[in-house]
Short mmCIF file of C-alpha atoms in Angstrom, two decimals:
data_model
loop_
_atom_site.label_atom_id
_atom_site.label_comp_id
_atom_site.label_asym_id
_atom_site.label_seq_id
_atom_site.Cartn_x
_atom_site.Cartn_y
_atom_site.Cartn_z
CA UNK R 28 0.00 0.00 0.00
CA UNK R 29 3.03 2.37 0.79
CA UNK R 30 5.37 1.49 -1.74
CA UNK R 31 6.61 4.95 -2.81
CA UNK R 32 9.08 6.76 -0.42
CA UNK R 33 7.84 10.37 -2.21
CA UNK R 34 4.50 9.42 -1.31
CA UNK R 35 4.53 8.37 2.12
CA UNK R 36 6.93 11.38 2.49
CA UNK R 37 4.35 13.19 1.12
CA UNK R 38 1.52 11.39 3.04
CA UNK R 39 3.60 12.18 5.90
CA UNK R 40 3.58 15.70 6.18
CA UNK R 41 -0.03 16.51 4.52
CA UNK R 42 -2.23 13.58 5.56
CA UNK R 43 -1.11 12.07 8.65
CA UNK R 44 -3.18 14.41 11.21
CA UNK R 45 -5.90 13.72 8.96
CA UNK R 46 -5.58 9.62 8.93
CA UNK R 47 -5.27 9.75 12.67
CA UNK R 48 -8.62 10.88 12.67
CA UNK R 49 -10.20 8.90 10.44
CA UNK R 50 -8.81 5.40 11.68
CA UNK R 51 -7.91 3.73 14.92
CA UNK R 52 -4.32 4.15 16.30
CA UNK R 53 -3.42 0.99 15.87
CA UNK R 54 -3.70 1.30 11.51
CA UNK R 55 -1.73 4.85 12.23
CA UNK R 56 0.95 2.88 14.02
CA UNK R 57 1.28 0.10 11.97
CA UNK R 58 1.76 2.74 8.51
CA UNK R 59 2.77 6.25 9.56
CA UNK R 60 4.83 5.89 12.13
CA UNK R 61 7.18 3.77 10.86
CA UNK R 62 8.26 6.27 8.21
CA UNK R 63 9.86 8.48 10.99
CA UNK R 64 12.54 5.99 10.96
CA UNK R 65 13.32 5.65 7.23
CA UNK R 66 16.47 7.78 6.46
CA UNK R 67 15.20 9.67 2.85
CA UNK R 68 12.02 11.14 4.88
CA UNK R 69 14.16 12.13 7.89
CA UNK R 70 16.48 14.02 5.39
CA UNK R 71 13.17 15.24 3.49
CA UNK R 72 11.73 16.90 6.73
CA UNK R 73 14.88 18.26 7.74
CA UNK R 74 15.90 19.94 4.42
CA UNK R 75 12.58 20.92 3.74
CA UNK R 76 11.27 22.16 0.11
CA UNK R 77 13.25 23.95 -2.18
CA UNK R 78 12.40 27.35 -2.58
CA UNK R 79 10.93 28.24 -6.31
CA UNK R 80 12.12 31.37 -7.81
CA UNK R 81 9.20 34.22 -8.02
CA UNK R 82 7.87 34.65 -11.61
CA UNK R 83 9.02 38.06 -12.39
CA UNK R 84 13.00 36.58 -11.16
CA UNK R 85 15.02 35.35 -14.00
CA UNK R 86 18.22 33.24 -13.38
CA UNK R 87 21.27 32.32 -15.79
CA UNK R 88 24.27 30.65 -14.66
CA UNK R 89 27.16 31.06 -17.26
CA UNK R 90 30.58 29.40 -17.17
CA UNK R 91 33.91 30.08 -18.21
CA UNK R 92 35.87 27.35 -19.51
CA UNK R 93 39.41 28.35 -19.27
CA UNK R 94 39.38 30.06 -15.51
CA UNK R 95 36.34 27.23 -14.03
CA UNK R 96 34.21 30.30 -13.41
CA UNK R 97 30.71 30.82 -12.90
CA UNK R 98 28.95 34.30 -13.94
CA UNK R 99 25.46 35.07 -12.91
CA UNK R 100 23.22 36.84 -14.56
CA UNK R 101 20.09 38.31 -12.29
CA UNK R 102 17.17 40.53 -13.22
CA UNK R 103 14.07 41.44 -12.66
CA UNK R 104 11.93 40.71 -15.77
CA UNK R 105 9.09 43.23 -15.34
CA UNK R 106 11.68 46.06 -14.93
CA UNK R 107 14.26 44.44 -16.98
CA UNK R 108 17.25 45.56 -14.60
CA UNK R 109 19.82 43.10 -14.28
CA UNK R 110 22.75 42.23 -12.85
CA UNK R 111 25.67 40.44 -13.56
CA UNK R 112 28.09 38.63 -10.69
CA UNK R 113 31.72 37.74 -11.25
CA UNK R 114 31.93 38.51 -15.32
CA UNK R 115 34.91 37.19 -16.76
CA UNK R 116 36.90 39.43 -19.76
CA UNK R 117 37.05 36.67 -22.34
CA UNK R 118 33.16 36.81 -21.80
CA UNK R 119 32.12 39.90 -21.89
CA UNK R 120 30.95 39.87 -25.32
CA UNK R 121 29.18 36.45 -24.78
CA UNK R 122 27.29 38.06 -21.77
CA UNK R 123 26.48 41.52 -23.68
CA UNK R 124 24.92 40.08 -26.45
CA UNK R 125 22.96 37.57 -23.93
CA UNK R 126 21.65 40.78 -21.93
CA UNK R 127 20.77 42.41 -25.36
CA UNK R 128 19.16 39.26 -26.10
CA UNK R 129 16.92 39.13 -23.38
CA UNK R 130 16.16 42.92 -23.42
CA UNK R 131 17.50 44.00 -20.11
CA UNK R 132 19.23 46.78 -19.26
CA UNK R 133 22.72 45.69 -17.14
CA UNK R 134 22.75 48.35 -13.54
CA UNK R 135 25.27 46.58 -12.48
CA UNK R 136 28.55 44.36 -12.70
CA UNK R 137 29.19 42.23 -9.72
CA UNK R 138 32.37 41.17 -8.15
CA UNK R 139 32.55 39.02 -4.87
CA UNK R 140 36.31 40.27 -4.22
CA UNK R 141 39.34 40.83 -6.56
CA UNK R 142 40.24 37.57 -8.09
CA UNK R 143 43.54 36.20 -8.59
CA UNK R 144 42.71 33.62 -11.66
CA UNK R 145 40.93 35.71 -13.81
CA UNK R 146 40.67 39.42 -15.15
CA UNK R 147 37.29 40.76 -14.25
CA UNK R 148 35.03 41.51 -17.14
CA UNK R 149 33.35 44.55 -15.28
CA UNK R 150 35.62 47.32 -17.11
CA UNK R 151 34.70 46.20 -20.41
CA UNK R 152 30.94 45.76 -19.84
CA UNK R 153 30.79 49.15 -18.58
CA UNK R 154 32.26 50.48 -22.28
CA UNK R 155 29.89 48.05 -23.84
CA UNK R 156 26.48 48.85 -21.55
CA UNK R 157 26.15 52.77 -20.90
CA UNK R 158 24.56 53.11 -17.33
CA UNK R 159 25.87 50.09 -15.94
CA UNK R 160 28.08 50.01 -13.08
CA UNK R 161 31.22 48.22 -11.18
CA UNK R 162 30.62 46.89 -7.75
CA UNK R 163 33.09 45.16 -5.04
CA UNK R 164 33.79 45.67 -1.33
CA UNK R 165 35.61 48.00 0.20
CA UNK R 166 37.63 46.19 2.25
CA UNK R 167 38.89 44.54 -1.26
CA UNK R 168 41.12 47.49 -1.88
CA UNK R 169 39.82 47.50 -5.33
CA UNK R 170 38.41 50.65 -7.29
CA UNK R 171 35.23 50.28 -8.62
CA UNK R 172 31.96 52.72 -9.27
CA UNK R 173 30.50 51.42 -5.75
CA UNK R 174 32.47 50.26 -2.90
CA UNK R 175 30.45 48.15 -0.24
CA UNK R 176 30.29 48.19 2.96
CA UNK R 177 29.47 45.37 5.57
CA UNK R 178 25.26 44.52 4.84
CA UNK R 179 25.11 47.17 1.70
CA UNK R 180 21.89 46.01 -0.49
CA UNK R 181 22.08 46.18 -3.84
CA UNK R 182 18.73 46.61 -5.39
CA UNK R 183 17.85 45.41 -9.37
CA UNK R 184 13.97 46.13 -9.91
CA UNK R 185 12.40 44.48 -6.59
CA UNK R 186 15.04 42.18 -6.03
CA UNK R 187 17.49 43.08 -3.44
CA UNK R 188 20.83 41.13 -2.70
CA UNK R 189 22.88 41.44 1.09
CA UNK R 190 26.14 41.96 0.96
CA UNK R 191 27.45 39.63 3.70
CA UNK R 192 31.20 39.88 4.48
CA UNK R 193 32.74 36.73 4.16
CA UNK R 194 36.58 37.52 4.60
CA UNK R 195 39.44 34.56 4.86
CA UNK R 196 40.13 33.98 1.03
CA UNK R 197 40.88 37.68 0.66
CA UNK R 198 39.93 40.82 2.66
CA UNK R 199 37.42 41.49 0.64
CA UNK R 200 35.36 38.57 -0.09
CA UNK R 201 31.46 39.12 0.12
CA UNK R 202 28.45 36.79 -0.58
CA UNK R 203 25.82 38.35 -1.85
CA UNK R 204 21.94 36.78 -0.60
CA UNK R 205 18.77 36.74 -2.04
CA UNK R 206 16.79 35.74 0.65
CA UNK R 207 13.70 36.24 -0.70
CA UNK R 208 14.92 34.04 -3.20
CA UNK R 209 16.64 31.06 -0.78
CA UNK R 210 19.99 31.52 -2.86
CA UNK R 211 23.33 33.06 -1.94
CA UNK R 212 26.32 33.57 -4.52
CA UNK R 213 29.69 32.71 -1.84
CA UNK R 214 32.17 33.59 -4.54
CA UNK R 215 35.22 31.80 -3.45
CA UNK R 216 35.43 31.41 0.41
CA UNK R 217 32.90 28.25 0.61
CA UNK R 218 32.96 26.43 -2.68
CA UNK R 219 31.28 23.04 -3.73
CA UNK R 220 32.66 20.57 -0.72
CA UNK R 221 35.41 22.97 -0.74
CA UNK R 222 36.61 26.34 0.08
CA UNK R 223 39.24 29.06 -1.63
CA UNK R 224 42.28 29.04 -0.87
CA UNK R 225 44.22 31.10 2.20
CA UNK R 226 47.73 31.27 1.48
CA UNK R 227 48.01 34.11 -0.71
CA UNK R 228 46.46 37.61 -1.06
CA UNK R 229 45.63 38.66 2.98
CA UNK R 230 43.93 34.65 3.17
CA UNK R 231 43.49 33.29 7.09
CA UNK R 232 41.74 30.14 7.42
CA UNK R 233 40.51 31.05 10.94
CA UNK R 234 38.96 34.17 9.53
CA UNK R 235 37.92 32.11 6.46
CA UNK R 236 36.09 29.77 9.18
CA UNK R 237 34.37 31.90 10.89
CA UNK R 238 33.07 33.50 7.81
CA UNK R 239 31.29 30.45 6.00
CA UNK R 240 29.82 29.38 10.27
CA UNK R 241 28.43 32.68 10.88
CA UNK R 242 27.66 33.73 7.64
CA UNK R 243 27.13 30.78 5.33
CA UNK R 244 26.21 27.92 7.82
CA UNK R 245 24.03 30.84 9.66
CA UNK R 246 21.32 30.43 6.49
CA UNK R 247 18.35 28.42 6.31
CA UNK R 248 19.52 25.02 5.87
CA UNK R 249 17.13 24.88 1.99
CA UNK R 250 19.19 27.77 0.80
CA UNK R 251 20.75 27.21 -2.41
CA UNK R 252 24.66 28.12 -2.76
CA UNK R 253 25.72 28.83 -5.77
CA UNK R 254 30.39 29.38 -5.78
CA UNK R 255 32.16 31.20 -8.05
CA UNK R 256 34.06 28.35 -9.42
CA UNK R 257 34.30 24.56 -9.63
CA UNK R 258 36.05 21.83 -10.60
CA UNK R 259 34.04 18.63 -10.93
CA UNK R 260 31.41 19.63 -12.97
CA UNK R 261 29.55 20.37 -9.73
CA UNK R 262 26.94 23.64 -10.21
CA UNK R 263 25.42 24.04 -6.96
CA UNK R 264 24.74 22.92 -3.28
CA UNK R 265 22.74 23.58 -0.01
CA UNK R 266 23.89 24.79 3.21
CA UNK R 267 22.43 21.72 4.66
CA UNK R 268 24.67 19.58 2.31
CA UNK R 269 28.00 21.77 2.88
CA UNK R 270 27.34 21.22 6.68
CA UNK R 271 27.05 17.75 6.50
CA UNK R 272 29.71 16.87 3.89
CA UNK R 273 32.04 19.52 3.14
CA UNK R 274 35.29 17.44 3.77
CA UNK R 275 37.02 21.02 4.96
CA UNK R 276 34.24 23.08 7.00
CA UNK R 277 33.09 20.20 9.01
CA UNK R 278 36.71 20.13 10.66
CA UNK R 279 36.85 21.55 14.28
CA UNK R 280 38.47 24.89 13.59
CA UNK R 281 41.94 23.91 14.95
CA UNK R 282 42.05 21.06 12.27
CA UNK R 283 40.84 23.47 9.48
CA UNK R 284 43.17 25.85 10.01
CA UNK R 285 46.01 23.09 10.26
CA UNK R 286 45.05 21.65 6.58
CA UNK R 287 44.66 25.13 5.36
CA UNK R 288 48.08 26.21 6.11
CA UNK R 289 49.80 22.57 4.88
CA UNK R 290 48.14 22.30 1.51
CA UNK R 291 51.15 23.30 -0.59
CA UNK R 292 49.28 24.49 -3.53
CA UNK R 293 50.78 26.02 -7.01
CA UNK R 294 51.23 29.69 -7.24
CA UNK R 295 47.97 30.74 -9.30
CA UNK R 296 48.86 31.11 -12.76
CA UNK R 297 47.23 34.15 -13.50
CA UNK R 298 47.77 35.97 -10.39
CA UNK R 299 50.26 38.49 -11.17
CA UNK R 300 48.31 39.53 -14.40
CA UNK R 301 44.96 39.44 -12.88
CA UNK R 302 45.47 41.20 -9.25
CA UNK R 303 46.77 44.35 -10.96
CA UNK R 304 43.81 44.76 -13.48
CA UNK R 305 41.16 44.05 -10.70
CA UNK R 306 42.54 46.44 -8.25
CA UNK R 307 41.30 49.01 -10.77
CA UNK R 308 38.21 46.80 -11.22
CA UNK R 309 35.31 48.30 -13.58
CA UNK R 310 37.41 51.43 -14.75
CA UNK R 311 40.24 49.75 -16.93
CA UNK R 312 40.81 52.07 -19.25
#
């Protein structure tokens, strides 16, 4: 009779109350309770449903081949104001003509801190797009048309995104929430069962720790996370999963910080090329 796990999930949540009144305890027992035990449901009721996007939000993720990026392109389709997070140069033209494409008109260009593996596309959509406009943190160092502080909202039609600092990776490292939404971009400081790197460019894996716990981790546990890079073909990911299986952030701190500091990574190919042109992030001339 209860052969589907989705259904009994399902009968679970919407129907039990209303089977314990319609039959004796004992047939309640025998079929509902049971389920409490079974390891998918558990997991069901404690993620809970994934929040839909509202109508009028549109939602591209883009990737860059070369650099393992992901862009994001947000807007708000009655208005048509859209923004763009982490553009890469090679693809600015690709994400112009998308944005022309679609009809919207690009406010702004988004940048979760200065990166050290690619050149931001931000200065080159800004020649392209007339009205649109850089964005990182202030803390990044970086010069751009709008320099955030701690909890700055950045507003695109009716959509609003947070600007949570999120240090460790760099100083200025933000991730930016939607919350009416259930998603949060963490550019590189929590990443797909991973995290960015902290030897290089201000990084502290204590800091970087205490960023993705109370900032991250802090989120309802159905929020979707969406990095600015990975590696395995991997495109997105819960907080509930990343605090369950995220072979780094589920260390105690003391053994975080201890891997973090022995990982003996390559000096980033691009960094000496890219940190230079992203300090002057969305006004290369």
């Amino acid at each position: 009779m209860f052969n589907s796990v989705a259904w009994q999930s399902l009968a679970y949540h919407a129907q039990c109350q209303l089977w314990r009144r319609a039959f004796p305890i004992a047939v309640c027992s025998k079929y509902f309770e049971p389920l409490k035990s079974n390891k998918f449901i558990r997991r069901h009721i404690m993620l809970g449903p994934q929040q839909s996007f509202s109508k009028t939000f549109f939602f591209r993720q883009l990737f860059d081949q070369e650099s393992s990026t992901y862009t994001y392109l947000l807007a708000d389709i009655n208005s048509k104001e859209a923004v763009l997070i982490d553009p890469v140069l090679e693809q600015a033209i690709r994400d112009a003509n998308l944005i022309k494409e679609l009809g919207f008109s690009l406010k702004y260009a988004i940048n979760t801190h200065m990166h050290a593996d690619h050149i931001t596309g931000s200065g080159v959509l800004k020649k392209m797009i007339p009205g649109c406009k850089s964005i990182i943190s202030k803390s990044s160092g970086a010069n751009a048309d709008i320099k955030l502080e701690p909890h700055d909202v950045i507003e695109f039609g009716s959509f609003k995104l947070d600007a949570r600092p999120t240090p460790g990776h760099t100083n200025g490292c933000v991730t930016y929430v939607a919350e009416d939404q259930g998603i949060a971009f963490t550019g590189d400081t929590l990443l797909i069962r991973g995290c960015g790197r902290t030897d290089f460019q201000e990084g502290d894996a204590a800091t970087l720790y205490e960023s993705v716990h109370n900032q991250i981790f802090s989120l309802p546990e159905n929020f979707r996370l969406f990095p600015a890079h990975d590696y395995k073909g991997h495109m997105s990911t819960t907080v509930w999963e990343e605090k369950r299986y995220n072979p780094r952030l589920t260390k105690p701190k003391n053994e975080f910080i201890d891997l973090m500091n022995n990982l003996n990574l390559p000096y980033p190919k691009k960094i000496d090329v890219s940190v230079p042109a992203n300090k002057v992030c969305g006004i290369q001339d």
